[in-house]
GROMACS .gro file of C-alpha atoms in nm:
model
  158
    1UNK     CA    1  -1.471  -5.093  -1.563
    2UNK     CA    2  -1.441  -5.424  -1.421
    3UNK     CA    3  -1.125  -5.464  -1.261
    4UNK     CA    4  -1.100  -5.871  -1.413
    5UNK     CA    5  -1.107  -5.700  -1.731
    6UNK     CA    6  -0.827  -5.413  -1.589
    7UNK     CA    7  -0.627  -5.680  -1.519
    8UNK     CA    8  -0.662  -5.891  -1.788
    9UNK     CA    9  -0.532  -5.626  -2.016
   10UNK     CA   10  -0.209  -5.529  -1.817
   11UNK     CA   11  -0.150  -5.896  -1.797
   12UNK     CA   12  -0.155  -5.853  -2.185
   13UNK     CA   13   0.058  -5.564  -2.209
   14UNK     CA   14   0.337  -5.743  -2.009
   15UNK     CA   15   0.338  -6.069  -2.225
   16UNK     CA   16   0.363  -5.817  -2.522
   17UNK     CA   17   0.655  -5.700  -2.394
   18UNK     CA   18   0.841  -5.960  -2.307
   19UNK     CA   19   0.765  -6.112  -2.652
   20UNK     CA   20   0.870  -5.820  -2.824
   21UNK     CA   21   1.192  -5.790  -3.034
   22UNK     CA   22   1.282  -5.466  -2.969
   23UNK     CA   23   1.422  -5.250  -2.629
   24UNK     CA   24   1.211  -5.297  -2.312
   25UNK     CA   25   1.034  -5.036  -2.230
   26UNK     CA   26   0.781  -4.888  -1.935
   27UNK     CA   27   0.437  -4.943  -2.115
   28UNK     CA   28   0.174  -4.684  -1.986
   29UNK     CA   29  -0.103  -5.016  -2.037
   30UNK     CA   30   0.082  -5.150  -1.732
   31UNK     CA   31   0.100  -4.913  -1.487
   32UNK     CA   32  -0.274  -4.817  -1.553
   33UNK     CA   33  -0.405  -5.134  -1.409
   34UNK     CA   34  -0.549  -5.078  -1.065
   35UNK     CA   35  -0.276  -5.300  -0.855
   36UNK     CA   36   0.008  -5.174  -0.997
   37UNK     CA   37   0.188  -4.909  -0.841
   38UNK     CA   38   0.201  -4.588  -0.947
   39UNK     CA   39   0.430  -4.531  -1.226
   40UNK     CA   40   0.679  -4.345  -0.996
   41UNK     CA   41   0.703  -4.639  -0.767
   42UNK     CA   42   0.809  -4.880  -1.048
   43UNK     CA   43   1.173  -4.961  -1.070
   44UNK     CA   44   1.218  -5.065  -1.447
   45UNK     CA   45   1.582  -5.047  -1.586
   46UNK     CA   46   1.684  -5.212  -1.894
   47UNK     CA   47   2.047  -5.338  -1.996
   48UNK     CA   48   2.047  -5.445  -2.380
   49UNK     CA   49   2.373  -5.588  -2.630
   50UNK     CA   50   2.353  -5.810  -2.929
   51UNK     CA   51   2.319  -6.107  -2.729
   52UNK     CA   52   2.044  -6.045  -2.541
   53UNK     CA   53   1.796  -5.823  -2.268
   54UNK     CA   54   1.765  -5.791  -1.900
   55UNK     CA   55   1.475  -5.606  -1.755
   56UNK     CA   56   1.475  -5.531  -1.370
   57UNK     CA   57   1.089  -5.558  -1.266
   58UNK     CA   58   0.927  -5.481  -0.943
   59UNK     CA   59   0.795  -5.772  -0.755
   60UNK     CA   60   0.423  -5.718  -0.829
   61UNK     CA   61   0.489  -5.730  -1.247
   62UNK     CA   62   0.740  -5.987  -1.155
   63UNK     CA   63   0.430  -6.229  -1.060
   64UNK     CA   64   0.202  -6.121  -1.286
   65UNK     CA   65   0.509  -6.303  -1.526
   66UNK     CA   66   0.475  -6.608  -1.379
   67UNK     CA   67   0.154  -6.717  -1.520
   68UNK     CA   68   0.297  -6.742  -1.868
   69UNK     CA   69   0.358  -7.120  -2.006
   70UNK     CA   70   0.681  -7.015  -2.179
   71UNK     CA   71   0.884  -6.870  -1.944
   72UNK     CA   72   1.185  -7.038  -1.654
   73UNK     CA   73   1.210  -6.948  -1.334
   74UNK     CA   74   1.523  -6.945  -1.173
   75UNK     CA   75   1.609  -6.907  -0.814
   76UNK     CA   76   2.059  -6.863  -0.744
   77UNK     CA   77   2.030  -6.815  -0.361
   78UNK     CA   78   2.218  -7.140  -0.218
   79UNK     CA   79   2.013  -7.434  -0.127
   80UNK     CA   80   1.939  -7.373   0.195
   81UNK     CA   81   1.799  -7.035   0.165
   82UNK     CA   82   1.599  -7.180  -0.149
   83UNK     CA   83   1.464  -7.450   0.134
   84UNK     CA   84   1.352  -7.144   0.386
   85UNK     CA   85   1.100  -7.013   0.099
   86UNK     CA   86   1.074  -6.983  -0.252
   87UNK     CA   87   0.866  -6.878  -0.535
   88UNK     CA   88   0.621  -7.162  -0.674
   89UNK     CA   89   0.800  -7.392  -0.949
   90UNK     CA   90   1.142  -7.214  -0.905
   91UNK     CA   91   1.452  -7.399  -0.975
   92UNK     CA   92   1.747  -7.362  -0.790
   93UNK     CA   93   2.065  -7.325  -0.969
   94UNK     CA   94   2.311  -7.173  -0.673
   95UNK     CA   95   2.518  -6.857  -0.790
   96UNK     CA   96   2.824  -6.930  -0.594
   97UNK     CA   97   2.882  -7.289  -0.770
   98UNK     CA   98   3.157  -7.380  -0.976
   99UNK     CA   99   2.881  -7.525  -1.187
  100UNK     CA  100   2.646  -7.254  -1.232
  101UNK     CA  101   2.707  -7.183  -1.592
  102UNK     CA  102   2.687  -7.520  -1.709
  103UNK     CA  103   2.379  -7.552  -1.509
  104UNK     CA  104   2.260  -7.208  -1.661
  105UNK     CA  105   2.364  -7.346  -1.997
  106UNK     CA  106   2.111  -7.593  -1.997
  107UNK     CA  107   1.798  -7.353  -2.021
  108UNK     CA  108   1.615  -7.305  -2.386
  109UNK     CA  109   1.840  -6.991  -2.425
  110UNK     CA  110   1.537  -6.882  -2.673
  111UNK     CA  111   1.221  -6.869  -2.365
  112UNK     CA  112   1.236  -6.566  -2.126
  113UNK     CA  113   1.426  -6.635  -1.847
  114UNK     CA  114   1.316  -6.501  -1.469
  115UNK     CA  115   1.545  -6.466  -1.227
  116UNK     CA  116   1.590  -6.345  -0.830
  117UNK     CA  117   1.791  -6.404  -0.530
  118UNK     CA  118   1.789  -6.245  -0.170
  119UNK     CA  119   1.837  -5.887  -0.230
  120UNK     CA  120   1.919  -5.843  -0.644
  121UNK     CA  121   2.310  -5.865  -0.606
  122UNK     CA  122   2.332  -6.253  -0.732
  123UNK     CA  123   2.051  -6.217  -0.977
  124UNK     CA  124   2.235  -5.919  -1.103
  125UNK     CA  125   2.583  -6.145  -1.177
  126UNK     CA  126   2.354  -6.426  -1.299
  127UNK     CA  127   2.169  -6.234  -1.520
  128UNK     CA  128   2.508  -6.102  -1.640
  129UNK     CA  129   2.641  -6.395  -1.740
  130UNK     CA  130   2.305  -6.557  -1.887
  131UNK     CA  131   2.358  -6.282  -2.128
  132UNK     CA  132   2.697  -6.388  -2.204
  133UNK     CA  133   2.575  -6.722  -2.254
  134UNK     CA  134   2.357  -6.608  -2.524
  135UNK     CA  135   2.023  -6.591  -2.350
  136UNK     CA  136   1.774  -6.321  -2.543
  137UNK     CA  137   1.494  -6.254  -2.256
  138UNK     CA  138   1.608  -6.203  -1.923
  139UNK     CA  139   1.430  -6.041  -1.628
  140UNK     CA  140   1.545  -6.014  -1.297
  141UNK     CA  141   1.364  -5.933  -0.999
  142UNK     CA  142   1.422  -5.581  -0.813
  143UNK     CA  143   1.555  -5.598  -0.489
  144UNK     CA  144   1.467  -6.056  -0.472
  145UNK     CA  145   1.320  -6.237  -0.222
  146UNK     CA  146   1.333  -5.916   0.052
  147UNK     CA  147   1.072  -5.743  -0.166
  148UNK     CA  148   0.904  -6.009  -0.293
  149UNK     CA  149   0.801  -6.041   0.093
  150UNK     CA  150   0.777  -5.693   0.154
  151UNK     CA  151   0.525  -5.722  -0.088
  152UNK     CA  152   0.318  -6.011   0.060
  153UNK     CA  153   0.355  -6.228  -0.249
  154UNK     CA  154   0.370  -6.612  -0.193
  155UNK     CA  155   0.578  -6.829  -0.118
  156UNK     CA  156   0.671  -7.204  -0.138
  157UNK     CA  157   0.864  -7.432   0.082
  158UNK     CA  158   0.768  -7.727  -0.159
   0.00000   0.00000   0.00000
């Protein structure tokens, strides 16, 4: 099969699930396309309550994400290690800020909501606490920025 058409579908799969009411879960459609990893490779945990989801995605589903019109970006590294590289369109709300959650706050609490920072350990607070805040789609990216390069996935200093 053509791998356009591989790709196309997986791409498919992942907006399906991050549309989807219910649980997060490791669809078999998206580790079958060819440049995923294998299954085994793929770190995918899921922490669910009332208020909302987080997903933890490795770096190569994490992009595939970004194509979607609906969705924020959301980079909580401080500003100068936003400034050193960042992923396209990002905006940079800094964890460590007395006014991250109002800043936070001001996302459509309603459109899936991707986050990262250098290593996972922000992202993992701020995550956290855009659940608290009532958020519904949240996915955070496995291990940040570190294996978003390991990966060879771009960059932007824009």
């Amino acid at each position: 099969m053509n791998i356009r058409f591989l790709n196309s579908i997986g791409l498919i799969a992942l907006i399906f699930l991050i549309s989807s009411c219910s649980t997060f879960k490791k669809a078999p459609e998206v580790t079958v396309v060819s440049t995923a990893p294998p299954a085994n490779k793929i770190e995918n945990t899921t922490t669910t309550n009332s208020s909302g989801q987080i997903q933890t995605i490795a770096p190569e589903q994490f992009n595939k994400l970004l194509v979607l019109d609906d969705i924020q970006l959301v980079d909580v590294r401080t500003a100068e290690e936003f400034q050193t590289g960042h992923i396209k369109d990002a905006l940079n709300i800094d964890y460590n800020k007395d006014d991250f959650k109002s800043k936070v706050s001001s996302l459509d609490k309603s459109k899936p909501v991707l986050v990262y920072c250098r290593s996972g350990k922000r992202s993992s607070g701020a995550a956290e606490i855009m659940k608290e805040l009532g958020f519904t789609k949240i996915v955070e990216l496995d291990g940040g920025m570190i294996s978003w390069e390991a990966a060879n996935l771009p960059t932007s200093q824009e």
